[in-house]
Coordinates of C-alpha atoms and ligand atoms in Angstrom, one line a residue:
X17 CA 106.1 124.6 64.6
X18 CA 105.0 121.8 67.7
X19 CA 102.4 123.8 69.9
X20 CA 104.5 121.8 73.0
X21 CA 107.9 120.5 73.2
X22 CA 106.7 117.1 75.2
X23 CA 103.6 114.9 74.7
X24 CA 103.6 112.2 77.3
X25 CA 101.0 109.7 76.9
X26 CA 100.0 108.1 80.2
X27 CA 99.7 110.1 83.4
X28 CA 101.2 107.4 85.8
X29 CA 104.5 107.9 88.1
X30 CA 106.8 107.3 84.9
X31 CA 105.2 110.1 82.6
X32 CA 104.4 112.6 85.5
X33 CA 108.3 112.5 86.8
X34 CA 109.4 112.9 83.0
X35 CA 107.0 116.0 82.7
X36 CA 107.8 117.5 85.9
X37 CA 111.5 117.3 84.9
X38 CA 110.9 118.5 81.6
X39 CA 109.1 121.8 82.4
X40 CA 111.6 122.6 85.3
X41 CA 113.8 122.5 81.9
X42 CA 111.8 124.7 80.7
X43 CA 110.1 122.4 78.0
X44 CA 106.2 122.8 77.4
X45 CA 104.6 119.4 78.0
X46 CA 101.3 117.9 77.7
X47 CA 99.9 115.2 79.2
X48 CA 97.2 112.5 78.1
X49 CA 95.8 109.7 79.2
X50 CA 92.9 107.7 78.3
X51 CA 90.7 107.1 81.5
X52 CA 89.0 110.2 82.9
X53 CA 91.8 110.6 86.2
X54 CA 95.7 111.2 86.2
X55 CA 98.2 108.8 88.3
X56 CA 97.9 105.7 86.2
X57 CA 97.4 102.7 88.3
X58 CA 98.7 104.2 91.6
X59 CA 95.5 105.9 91.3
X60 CA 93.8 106.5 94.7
X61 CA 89.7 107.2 95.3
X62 CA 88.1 108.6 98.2
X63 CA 85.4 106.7 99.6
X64 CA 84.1 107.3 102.8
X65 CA 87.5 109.2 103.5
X66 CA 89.0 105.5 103.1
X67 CA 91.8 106.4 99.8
X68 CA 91.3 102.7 98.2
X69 CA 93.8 101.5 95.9
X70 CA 91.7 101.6 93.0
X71 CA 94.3 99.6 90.5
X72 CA 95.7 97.4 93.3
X73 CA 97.6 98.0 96.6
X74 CA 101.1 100.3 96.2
X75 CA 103.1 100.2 99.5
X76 CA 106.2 102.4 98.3
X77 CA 109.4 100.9 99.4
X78 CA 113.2 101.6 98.2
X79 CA 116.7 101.4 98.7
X80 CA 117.3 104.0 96.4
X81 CA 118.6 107.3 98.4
X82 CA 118.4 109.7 95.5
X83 CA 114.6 108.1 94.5
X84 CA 113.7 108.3 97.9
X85 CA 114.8 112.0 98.4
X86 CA 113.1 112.8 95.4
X87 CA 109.4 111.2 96.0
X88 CA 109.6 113.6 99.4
X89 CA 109.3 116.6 97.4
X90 CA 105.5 115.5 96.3
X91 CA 104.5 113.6 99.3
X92 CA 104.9 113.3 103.3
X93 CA 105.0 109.0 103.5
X94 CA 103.5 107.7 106.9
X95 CA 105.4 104.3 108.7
X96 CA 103.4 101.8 106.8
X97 CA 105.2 98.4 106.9
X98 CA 103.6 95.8 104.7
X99 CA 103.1 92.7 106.7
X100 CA 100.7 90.5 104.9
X101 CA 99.0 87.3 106.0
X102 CA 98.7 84.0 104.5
X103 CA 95.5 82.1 104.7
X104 CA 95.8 79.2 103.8
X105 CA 92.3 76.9 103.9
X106 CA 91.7 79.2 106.7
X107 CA 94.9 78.6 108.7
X108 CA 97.1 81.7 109.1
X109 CA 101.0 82.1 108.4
X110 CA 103.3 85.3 109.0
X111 CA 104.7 87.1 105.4
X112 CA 107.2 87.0 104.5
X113 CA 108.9 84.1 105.4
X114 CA 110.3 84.6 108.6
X115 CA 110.2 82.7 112.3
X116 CA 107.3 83.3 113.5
X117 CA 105.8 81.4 109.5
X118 CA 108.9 79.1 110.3
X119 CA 107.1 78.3 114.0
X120 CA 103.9 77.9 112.7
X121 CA 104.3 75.6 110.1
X122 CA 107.0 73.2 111.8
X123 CA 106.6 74.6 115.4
X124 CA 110.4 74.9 115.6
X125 CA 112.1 77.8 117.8
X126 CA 115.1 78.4 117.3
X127 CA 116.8 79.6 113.7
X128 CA 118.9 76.7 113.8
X129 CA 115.9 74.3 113.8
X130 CA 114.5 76.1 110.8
X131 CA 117.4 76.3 108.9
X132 CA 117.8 72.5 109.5
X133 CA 114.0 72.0 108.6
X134 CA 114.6 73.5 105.0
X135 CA 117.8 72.3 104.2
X136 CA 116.7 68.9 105.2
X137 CA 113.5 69.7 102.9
X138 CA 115.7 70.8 99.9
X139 CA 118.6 68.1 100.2
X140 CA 115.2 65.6 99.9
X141 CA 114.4 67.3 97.0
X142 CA 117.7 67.0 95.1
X143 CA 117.9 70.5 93.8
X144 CA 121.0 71.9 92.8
X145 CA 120.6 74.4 90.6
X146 CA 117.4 76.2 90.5
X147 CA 115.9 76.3 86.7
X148 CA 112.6 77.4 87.5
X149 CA 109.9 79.3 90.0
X150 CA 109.1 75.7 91.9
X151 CA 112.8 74.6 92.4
X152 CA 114.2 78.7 93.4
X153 CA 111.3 77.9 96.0
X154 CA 111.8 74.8 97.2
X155 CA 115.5 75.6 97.6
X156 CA 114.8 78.8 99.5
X157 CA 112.0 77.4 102.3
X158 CA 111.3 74.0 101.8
X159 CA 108.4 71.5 100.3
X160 CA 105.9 72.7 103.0
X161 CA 106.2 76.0 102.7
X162 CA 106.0 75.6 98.9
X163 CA 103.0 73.8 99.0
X164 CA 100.9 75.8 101.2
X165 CA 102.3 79.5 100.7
X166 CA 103.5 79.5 97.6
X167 CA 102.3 77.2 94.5
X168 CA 98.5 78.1 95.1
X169 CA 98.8 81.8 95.1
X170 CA 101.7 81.5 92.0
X171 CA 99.4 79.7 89.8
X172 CA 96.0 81.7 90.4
X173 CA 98.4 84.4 90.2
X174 CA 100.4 84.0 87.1
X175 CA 98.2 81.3 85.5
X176 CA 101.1 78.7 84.3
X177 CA 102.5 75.9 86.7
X178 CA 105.4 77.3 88.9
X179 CA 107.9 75.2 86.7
X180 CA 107.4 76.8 83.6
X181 CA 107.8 80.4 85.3
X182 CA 111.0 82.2 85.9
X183 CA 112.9 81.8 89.3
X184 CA 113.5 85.2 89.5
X185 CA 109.5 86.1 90.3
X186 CA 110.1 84.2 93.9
X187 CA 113.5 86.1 94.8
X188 CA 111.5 89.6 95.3
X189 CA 110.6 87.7 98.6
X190 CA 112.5 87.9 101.6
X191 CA 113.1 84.6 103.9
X192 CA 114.5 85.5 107.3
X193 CA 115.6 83.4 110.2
X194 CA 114.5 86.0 111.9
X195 CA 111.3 87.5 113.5
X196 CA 111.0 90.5 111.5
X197 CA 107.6 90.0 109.4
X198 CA 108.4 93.2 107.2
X199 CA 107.8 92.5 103.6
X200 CA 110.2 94.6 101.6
X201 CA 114.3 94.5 102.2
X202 CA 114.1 98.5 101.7
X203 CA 115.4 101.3 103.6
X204 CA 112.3 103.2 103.0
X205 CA 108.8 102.4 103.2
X206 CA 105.5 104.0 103.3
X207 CA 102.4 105.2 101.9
X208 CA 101.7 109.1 100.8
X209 CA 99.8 110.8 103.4
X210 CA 96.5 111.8 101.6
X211 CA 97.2 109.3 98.5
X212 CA 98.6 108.8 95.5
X213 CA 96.4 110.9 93.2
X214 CA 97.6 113.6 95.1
X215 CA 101.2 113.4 95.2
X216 CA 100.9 112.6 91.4
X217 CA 99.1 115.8 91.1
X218 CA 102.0 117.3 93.0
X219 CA 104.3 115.7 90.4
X220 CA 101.5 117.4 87.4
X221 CA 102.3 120.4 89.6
X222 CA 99.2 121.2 90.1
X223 CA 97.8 121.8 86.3
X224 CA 94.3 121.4 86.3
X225 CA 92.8 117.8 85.1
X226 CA 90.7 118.8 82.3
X227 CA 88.4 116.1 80.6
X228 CA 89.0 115.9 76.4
X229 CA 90.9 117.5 73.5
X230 CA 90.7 121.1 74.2
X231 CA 93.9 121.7 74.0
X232 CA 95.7 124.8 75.1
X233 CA 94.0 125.8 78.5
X234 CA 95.1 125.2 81.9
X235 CA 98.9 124.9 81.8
X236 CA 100.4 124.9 85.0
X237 CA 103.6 127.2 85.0
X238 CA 107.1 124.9 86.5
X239 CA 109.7 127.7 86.2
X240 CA 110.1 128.6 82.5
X241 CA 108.5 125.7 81.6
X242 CA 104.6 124.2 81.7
X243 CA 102.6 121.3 82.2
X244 CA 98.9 120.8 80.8
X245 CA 97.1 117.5 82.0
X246 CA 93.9 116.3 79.8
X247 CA 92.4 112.9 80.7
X248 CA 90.0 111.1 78.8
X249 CA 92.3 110.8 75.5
X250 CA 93.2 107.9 73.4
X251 CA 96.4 108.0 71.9
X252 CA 95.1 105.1 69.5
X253 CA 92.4 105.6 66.5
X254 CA 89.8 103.4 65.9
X255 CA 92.2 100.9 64.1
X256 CA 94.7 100.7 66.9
X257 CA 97.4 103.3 65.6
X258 CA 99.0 106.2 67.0
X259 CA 96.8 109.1 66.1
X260 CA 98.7 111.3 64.4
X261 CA 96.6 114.6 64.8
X262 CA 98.6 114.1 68.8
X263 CA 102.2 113.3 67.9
X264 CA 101.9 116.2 65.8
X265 CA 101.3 118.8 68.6
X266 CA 104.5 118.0 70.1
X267 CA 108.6 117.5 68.9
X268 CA 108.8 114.7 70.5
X269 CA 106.6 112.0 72.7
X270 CA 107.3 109.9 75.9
X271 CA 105.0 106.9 75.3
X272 CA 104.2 104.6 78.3
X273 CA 101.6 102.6 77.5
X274 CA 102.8 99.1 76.1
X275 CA 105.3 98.7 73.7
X276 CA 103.6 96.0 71.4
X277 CA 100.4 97.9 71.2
X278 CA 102.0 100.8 70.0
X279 CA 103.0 98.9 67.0
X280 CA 99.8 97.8 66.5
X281 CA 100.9 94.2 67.8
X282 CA 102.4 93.3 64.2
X283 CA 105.0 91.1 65.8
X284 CA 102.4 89.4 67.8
X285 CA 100.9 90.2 71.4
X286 CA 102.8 90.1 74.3
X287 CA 101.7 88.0 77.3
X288 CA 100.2 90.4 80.4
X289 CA 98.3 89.3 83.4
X290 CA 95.7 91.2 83.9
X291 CA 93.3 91.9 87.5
X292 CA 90.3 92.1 88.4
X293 CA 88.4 93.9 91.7
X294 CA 86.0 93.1 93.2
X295 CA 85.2 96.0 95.8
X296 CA 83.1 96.8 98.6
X297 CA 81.9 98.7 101.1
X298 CA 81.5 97.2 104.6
X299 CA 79.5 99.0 107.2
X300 CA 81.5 97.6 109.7
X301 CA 84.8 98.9 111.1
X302 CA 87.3 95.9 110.9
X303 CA 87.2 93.5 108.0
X304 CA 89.9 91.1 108.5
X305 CA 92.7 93.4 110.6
X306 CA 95.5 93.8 108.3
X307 CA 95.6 95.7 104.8
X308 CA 96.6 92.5 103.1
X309 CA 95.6 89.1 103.2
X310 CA 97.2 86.8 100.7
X311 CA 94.8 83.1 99.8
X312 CA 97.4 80.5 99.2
X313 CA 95.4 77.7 98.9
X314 CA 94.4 77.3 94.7
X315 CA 90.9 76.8 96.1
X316 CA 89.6 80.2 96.3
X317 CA 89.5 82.2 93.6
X318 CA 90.9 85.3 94.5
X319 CA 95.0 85.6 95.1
X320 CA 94.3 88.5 97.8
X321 CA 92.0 90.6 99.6
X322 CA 93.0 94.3 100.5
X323 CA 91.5 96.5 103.2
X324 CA 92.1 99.8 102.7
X325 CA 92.0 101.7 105.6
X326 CA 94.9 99.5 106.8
X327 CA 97.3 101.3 104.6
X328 CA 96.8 104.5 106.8
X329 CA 95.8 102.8 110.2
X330 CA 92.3 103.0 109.3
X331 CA 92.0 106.8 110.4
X332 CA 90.7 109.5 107.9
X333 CA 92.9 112.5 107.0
X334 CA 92.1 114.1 110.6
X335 CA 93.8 111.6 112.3
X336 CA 89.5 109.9 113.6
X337 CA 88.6 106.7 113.5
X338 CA 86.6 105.4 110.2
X339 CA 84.0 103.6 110.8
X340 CA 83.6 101.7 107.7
X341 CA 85.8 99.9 105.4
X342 CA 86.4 98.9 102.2
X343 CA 87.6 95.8 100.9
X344 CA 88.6 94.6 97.4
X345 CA 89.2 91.0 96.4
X346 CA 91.9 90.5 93.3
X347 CA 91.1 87.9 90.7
X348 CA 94.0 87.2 88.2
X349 CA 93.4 86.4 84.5
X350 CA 95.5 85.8 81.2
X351 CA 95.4 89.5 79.6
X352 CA 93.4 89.3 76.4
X353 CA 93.1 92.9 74.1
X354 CA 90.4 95.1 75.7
X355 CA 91.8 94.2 79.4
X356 CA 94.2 96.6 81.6
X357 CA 97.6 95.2 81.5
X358 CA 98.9 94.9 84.9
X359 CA 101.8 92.3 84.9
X360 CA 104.7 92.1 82.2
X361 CA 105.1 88.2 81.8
X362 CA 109.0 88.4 82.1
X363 CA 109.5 84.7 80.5
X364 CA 112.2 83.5 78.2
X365 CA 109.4 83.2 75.1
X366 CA 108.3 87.2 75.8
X367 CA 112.1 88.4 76.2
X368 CA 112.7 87.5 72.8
X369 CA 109.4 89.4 71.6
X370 CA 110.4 91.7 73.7
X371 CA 113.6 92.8 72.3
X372 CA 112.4 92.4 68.8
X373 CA 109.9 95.1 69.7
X374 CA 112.4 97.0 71.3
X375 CA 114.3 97.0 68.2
X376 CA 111.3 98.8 66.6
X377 CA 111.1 101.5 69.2
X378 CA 114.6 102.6 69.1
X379 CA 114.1 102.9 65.2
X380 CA 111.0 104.9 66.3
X381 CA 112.5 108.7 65.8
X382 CA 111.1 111.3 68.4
X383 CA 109.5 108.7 70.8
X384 CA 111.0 107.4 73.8
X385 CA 109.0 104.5 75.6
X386 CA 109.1 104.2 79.4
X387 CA 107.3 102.2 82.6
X388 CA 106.6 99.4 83.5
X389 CA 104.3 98.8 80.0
X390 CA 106.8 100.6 77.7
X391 CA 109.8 98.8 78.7
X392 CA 108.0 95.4 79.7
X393 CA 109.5 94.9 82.9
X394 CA 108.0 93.8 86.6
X395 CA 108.7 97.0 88.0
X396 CA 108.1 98.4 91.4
X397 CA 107.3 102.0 91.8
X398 CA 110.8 103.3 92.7
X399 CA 112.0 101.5 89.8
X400 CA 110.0 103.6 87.2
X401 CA 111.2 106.3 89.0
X402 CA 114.5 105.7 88.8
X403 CA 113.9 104.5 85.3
X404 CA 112.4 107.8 84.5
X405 CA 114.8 110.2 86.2
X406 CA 117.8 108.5 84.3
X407 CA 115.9 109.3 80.7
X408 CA 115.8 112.5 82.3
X409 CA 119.1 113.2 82.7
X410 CA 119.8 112.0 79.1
X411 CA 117.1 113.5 77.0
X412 CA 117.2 116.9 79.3
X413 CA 120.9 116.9 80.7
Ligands
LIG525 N1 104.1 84.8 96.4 C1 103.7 83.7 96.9 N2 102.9 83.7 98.0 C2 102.5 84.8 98.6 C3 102.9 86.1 98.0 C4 103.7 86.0 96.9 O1 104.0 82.6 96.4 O2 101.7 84.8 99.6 C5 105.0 84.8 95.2 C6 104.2 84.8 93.9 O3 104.9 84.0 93.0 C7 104.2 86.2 93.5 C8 105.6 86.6 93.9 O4 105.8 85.9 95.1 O5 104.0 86.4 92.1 C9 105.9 88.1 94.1 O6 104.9 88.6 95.0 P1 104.7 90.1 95.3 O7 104.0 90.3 96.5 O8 106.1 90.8 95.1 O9 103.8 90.5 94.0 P2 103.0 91.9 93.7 O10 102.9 92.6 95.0 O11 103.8 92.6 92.7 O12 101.7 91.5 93.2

């Protein structure tokens, strides 16, 4: 007999909705993951009552009614609107593309003049069909806009020239001929009050985050059901496999670390790009006044910098005025084994790996692979929810 019903490995948003649904099913689950906190890489740390974005900036946004009714049951979200700035060799644009960028760049006024100024700019260019990143680009906003706010920050970001990446990468931005600088088409947008560790902990319900392989204390009761959380454990022996001391605590597993590592990369390694931070403390109140500031120009090394506070209009819990920030500056690299995998390179070349490996996992009796690493997709957050709650409702009914 399975001590639990679930074992989810990973304690991000896509294994903590699975295990809250499972146990309000009634199902025992336990939780692992390998670093020593729960909430994956929405993970949020306290410093200086500043909740920094330890794995990179999450601004929660949807147009998903039932994903957005269910995140409210774990977390109040303030009125955030991402806004980002481009800096581009120092001079600065409005994100996303919108009137007051389409002003500053061409100095035109009206939406007619803009639209006129890119369609002149993509008629030049003789695209008709868009094949790839640098064309979907140029037909959207023009050369100019291309060239200073876009192929920099693409390339440092993603590492290949914009013509050999997918056009699809560029659509997730908006361009608007009007003057509304809000990033995100969504409905809904905002950050959790108090963080994102927290509301995930909301998700664990509350089970206490113990450290190591003492398994069997500290389950957190969900109805009929339970939830035990235990950080700081591998899934993988020392030769890369499943470890199967784990899978045999539990019927069946939710996996979502990545798919070709589970399988021990036999088909070959699919391409991640992976982040680096560089963080720090500033004892000064106001950094650079916005949470984030996107470098466009393929001079400076870093793609953004993030300040903190910003997400939560740089006052503490209490609603008082922080004195200090923190800023962290993101460098992008080609994913190598040993990094964290951040970004599912969603080319033509790791589709087809992909779906071979896919093949694999569906063979793969009593596991189910989910997120944004199981299922090797560029997935925001309400995505994996979504993605999550719909293997609910077919693995739980
Ligand atoms: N992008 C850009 N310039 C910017 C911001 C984004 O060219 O200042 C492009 C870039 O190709 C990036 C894509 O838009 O990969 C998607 O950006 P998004 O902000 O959605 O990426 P994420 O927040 O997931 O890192």
């Amino acid at each position: 007999m399975s001590k639990y019903d679930y074992l989810v490995v990973g304690a991000g948003l896509y294994g903590a909705v699975f295990a809250q649904e499972a146990a309000k099913h009634g199902k025992s689950v336990l939780v692992i993951d390998r670093r020593p906190n729960i909430a994956g890489n929405v993970y949020t740390e306290d410093v200086e009552k500043i909740h920094v974005h330890k794995y990179g900036a999450h601004i929660f946004h949807t147009n998903d009614e039932k994903v957005w009714n269910y995140i409210q049951k774990f977390a109040t979200f303030n009125r955030f609107t991402n806004s980002p700035v481009a800096n581009f060799h120092g001079e600065l644009y409005s994100l996303p593309f919108n009137m007051y960028t389409f002003n500053k760049m061409w100095g035109v006024v009206t939406p007619e003049e803009a639209a006129e100024k890119i369609e002149a700019q993509r008629r030049e260019a003789g695209i008709k069909e868009p094949k790839n990143l640098e064309e979907q680009a140029i037909s959207l906003v023009g050369t100019d806009i291309y060239e200073k706010l876009i192929k920099g920050y693409t390339e440092k970001q993603w590492g290949r020239p914009c013509t050999e990446l997918p056009a699809f990468i560029i659509k997730r931005l908006p361009v608007r001929l009007t003057f509304d600088n809000n990033y995100f088409n969504a409905l809904y947008q905002g950050i959790p009050v108090g963080g994102y560790t927290k509301m995930v902990a909301n998700m664990l319900a509350g089970a206490s985050v113990q450290s190591g392989e003492d398994f069997g204390t500290g389950a957190a009761s969900v109805g009929t059901g339970s939830i035990e959380v235990h950080v700081g454990v591998d899934f993988f022996d020392a030769e890369g496999a499943p470890r199967k001391d784990l899978m045999e605590l539990a019927g069946k597993v939710v996996y979502t670390g990545a798919i070709d590592a589970y399988f021990g990369y036999k088909l070959g390694y699919l391409e991640y790009r992976s982040v680096r931070f560089e963080t720090e403390l500033l004892d000064k109140p106001n950094f650079q006044g916005n949470a984030a500031v996107n470098y466009t120009d393929r001079e400076t090394p870093w793609t953004r910098i993030i300040e903190h506070k910003w997400f939560e209009f740089g006052k503490d819990d209490e609603g008082n005025d922080i004195p200090k920030t923190v800023i962290s500056r993101e460098f992008s690299s080609e994913w190598k084994p040993g990094d964290e995998p951040y970004y599912p390179v969603n080319d033509e070349k790791n589709g087809n790996l992909y779906a071979e490996y896919k093949k694999l996992a569906d063979a793969e009796s009593g596991v189910i692979f989910g997120g944004r690493l199981g299922e090797y997709k560029y997935y925001d957050m309400d995505k994996v929810i979504a993605s999550a709650l719909d293997m609910c409702e077919k693995e739980l009914g």
